[in-house]
XYZ file of C-alpha atoms in Angstrom:
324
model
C 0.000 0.000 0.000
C 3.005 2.511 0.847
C 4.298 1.964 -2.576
C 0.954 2.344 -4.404
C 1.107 5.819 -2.262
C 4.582 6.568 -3.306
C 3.880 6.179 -6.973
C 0.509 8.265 -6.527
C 2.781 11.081 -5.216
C 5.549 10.824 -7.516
C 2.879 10.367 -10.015
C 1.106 13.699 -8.661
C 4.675 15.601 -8.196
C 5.642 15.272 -11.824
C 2.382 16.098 -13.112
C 2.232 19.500 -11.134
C 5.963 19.986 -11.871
C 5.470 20.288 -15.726
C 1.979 21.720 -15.177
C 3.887 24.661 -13.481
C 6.929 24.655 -15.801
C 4.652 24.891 -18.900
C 2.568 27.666 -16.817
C 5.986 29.969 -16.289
C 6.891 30.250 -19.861
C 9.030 31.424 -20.774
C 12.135 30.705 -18.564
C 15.018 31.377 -20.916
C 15.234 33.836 -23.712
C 13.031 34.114 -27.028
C 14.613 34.162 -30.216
C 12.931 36.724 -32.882
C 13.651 35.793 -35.997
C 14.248 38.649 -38.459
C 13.518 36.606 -42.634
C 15.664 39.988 -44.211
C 18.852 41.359 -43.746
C 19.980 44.043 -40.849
C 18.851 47.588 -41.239
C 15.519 47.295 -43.143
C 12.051 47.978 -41.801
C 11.491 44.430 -41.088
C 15.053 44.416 -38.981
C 14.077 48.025 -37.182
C 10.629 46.567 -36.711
C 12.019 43.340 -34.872
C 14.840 44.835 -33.009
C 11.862 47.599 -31.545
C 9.468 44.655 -30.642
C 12.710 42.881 -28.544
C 13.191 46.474 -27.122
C 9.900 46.674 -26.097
C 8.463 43.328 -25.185
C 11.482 42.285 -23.123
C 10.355 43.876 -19.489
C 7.085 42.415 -19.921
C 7.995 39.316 -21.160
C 10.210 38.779 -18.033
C 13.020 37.274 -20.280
C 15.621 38.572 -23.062
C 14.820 38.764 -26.786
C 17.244 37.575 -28.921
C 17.385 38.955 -32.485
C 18.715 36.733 -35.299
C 18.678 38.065 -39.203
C 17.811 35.081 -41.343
C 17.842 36.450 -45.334
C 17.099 34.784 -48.317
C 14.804 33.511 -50.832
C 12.655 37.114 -50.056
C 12.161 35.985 -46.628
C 10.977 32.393 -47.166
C 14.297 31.305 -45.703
C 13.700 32.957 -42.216
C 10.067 31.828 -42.110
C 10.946 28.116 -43.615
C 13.112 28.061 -39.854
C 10.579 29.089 -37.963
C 7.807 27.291 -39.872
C 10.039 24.088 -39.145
C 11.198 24.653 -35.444
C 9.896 23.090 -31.858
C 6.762 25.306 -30.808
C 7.428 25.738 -27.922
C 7.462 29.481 -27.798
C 11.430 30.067 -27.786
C 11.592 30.629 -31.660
C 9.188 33.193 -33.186
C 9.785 34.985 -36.540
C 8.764 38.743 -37.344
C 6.887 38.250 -40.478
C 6.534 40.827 -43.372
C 3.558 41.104 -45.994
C 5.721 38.837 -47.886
C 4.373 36.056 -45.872
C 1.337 35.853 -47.351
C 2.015 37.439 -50.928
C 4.742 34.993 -51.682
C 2.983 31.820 -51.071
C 0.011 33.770 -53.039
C 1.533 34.389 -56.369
C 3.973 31.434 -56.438
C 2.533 27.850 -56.008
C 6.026 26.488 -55.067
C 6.602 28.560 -52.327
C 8.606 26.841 -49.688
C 6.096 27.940 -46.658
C 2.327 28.183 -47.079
C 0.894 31.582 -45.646
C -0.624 29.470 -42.645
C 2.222 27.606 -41.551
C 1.882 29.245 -39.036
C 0.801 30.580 -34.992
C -0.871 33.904 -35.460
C 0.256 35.728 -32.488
C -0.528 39.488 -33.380
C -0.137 42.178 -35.513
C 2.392 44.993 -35.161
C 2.200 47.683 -37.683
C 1.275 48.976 -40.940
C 4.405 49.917 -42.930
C 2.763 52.684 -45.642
C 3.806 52.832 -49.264
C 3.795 56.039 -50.419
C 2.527 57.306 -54.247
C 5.347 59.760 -54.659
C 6.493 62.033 -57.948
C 9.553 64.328 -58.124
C 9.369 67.336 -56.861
C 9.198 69.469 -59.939
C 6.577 67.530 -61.287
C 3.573 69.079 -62.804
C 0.949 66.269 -61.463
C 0.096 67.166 -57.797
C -2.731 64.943 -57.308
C -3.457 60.987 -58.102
C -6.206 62.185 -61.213
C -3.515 64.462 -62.744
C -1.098 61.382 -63.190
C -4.012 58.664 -63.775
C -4.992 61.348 -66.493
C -1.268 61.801 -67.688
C -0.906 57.511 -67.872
C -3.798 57.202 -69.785
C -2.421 59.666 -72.452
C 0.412 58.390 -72.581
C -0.541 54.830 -74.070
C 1.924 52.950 -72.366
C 4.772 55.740 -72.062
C 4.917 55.948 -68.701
C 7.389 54.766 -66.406
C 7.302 53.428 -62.828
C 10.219 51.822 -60.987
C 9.460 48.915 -58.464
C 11.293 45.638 -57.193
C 9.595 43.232 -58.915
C 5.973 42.886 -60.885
C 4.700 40.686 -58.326
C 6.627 42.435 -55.505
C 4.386 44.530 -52.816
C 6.016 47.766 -54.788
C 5.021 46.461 -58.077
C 1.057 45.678 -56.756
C 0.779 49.291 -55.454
C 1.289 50.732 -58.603
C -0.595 48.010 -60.391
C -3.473 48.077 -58.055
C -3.849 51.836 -58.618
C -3.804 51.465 -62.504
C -6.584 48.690 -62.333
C -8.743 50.709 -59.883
C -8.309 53.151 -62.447
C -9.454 50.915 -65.434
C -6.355 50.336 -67.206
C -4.345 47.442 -68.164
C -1.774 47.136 -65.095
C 0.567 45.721 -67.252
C 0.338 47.602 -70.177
C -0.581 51.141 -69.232
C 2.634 52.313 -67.672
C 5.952 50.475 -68.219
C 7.240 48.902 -65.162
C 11.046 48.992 -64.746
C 12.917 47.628 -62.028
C 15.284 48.441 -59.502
C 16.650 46.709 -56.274
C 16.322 47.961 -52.721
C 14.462 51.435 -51.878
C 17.761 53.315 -52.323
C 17.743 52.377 -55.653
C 14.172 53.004 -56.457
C 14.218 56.672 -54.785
C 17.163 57.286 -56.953
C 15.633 56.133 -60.062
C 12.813 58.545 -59.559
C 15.114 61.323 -58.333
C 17.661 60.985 -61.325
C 14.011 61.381 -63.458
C 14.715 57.824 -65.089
C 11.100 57.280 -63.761
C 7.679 58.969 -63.723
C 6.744 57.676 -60.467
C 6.939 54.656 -57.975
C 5.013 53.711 -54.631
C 7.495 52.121 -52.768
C 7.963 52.001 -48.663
C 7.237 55.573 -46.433
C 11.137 54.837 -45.207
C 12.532 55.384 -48.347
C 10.884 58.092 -50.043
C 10.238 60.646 -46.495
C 13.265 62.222 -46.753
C 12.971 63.418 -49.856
C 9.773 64.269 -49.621
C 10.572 66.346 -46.483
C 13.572 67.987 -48.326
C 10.773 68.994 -51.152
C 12.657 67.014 -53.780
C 9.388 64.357 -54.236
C 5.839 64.985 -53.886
C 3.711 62.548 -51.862
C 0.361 62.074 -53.923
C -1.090 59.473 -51.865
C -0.317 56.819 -49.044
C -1.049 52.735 -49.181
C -2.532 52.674 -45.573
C -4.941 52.190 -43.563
C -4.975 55.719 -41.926
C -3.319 59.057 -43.006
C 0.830 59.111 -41.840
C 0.912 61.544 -38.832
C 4.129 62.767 -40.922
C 2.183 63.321 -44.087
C -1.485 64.985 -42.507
C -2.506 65.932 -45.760
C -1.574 63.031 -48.085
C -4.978 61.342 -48.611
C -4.884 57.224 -48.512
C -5.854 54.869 -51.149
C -9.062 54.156 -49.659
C -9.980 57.770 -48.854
C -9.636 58.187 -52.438
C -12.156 55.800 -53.567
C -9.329 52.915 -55.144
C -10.515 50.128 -53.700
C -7.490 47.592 -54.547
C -4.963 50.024 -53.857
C -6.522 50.532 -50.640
C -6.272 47.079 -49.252
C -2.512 47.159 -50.248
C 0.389 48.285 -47.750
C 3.536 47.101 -46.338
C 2.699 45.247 -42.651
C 4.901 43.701 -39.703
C 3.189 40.751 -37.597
C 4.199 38.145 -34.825
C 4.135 34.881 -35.825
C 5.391 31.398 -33.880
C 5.547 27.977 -35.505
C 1.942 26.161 -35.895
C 1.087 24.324 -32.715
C 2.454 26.738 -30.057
C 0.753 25.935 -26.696
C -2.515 27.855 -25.541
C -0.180 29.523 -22.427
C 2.201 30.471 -24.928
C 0.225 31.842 -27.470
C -2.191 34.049 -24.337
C 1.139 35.117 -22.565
C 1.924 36.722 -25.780
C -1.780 38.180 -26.114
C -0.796 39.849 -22.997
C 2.597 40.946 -23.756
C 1.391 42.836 -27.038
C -1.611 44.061 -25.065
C 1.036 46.108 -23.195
C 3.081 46.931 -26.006
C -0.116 48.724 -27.949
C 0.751 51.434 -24.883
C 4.428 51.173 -24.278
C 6.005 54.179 -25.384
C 8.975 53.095 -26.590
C 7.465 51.086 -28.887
C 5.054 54.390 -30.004
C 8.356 56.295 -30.499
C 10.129 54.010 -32.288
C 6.991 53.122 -35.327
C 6.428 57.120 -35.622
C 10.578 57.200 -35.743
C 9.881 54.345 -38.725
C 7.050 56.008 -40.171
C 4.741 53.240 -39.268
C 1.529 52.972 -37.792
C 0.959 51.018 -34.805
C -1.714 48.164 -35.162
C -1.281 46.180 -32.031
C -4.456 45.569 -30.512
C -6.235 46.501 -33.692
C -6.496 43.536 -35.865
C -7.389 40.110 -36.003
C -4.067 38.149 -37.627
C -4.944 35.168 -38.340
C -8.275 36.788 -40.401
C -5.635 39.537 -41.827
C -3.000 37.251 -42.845
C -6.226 35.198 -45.022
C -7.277 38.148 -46.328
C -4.259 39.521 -47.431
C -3.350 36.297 -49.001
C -6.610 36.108 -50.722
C -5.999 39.762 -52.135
C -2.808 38.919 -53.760
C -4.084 35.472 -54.726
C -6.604 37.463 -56.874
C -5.122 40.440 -57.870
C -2.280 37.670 -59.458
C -4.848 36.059 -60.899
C -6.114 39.196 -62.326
C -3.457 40.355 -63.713
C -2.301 37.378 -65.774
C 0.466 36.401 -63.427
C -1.349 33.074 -62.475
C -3.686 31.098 -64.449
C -7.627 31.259 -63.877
């Protein structure tokens, strides 16, 4: 009888041993995976999260740059690793508009624990600054007249920079492909020069790039890819103030995923975490430093992440990128 006892209390010990070590997650530090390179707005974006989250969290954040394949090798990792909670990956819009226009894309856009959202990163609709269109009808008008004469610079066709400017010309009922010539350029330097240098008529390409300039007076902002007006551009109407209703559901975005599976205390001590990072000012500073708007608290991920998935999905389909 004294053993049956024992074993009932070892038994019992063990079971409220890992009850409470899975309860005081987490107990070491959290990597963050960054899927790009240092010193982009996904990198400044992570790095301000670990900043931020660390003093609630109650552990360090550790943030590792993983680049390649346009971020599929950063969220392949995370995609792949233990869910536990200790490896977590700051995902970009490229998360869902990768696996969206390419079939073979190494992670599916809900491999994935949707932990929260973190920001809209705006794309601005920007012209140089001597330019005599000062409003999104003026160049619409000007495209349209020019049968196909028109130049735009952006990353890539099927590249967040290249559906801004494609989204717009469809809203406006023009061939996106055909309407404007798109011609490419890599990395926001690049495309800000391109424009600058006058070897383009206009881009929409990442706030980060392009304020600057715009501050300096040497581009004109036109009109902003987000989902509310930039407190650093007040008067720059949005896509969807505007009335385009493609362009409007397009923008640059930075979210907190984990790998699929993560426990249920995991995934609501992170609810709580973010909860107190919607607030923290540090974190407020550092998104208005970025030019980015602050969505914690404000949307539902895993719903976002469909629907933004679903929008590139179409609009590739749309355009002739992916078959019917």
């Amino acid at each position: 009888m004294k053993k049956i006892v024992s074993a009932l209390a070892m038994a019992t010990a063990l079971f409220t041993g890992a009850a409470m070590a899975e309860d005081s997650y987490p107990t070491q530090a959290v990597t963050l995976t960054i899927p790009y390179g240092p010193g982009g707005a996904s990198d400044l974006a992570g790095r301000a999260l670990a900043e931020s989250a660390k003093g609630y969290l109650g552990q360090p954040i550790t943030v590792v740059n993983k680049p390649g394949a346009g971020g599929m090798n950063g969220a392949r990792s995370v995609s792949e690793a233990e869910p536990d909670g200790y490896t977590l990956l700051l995902a970009r819009v490229g998360m869902a508009l990768t696996p969206a226009v390419n079939p073979q894309a190494s992670v599916k856009w809900d491999a994935y624990t949707f932990l929260g959202a973190l920001e809209a990163t705006p794309m601005i609709l920007a012209v140089k600054g001597d330019s005599p269109y000062n409003s999104v009808e003026e160049l619409l008008k000007a495209v349209k007249d020019s049968n196909g004469a028109m130049t735009y610079a952006a990353s890539g066709a099927t590249a967040i920079d290249g559906f801004t400017s494609q989204a717009l010309l469809s809203d406006a009922g023009m061939d996106p492909l055909t309407a404007a010539t798109l011609v490419p350029y890599k990395g926001g330097g690049a495309l800000a020069t391109a424009l600058l240098g006058g070897h383009v008529d206009f881009l929409a390409v990442s706030a980060g790039s392009l304020i600057p300039h715009i501050e300096s007076g040497d581009m004109k902002a036109l009109m902003v890819f987000a989902p509310e007006r930039m407190a650093k551009l007040p008067d720059t109407p949005t896509a969807a103030e505007l009335g385009y209703k493609q362009a409007g559901q397009v923008t640059g975005w930075s979210a907190l995923y984990g790998p699929k599976g993560l426990p249920e205390n995991v995934v609501a001590k992170w609810h709580d975490v973010l909860g107190k990072v919607a607030t923290d000012e540090t974190w407020l500073k550092l998104a208005g430093r970025r030019g980015s708007i602050s969505t914690v608290g404000k949307i539902d991920m895993t719903k976002y992440a469909k629907e933004q998935y679903d929008l590139f999905h179409g609009l590739a389909k749309k355009f002739g990128y992916l078959p019917e």
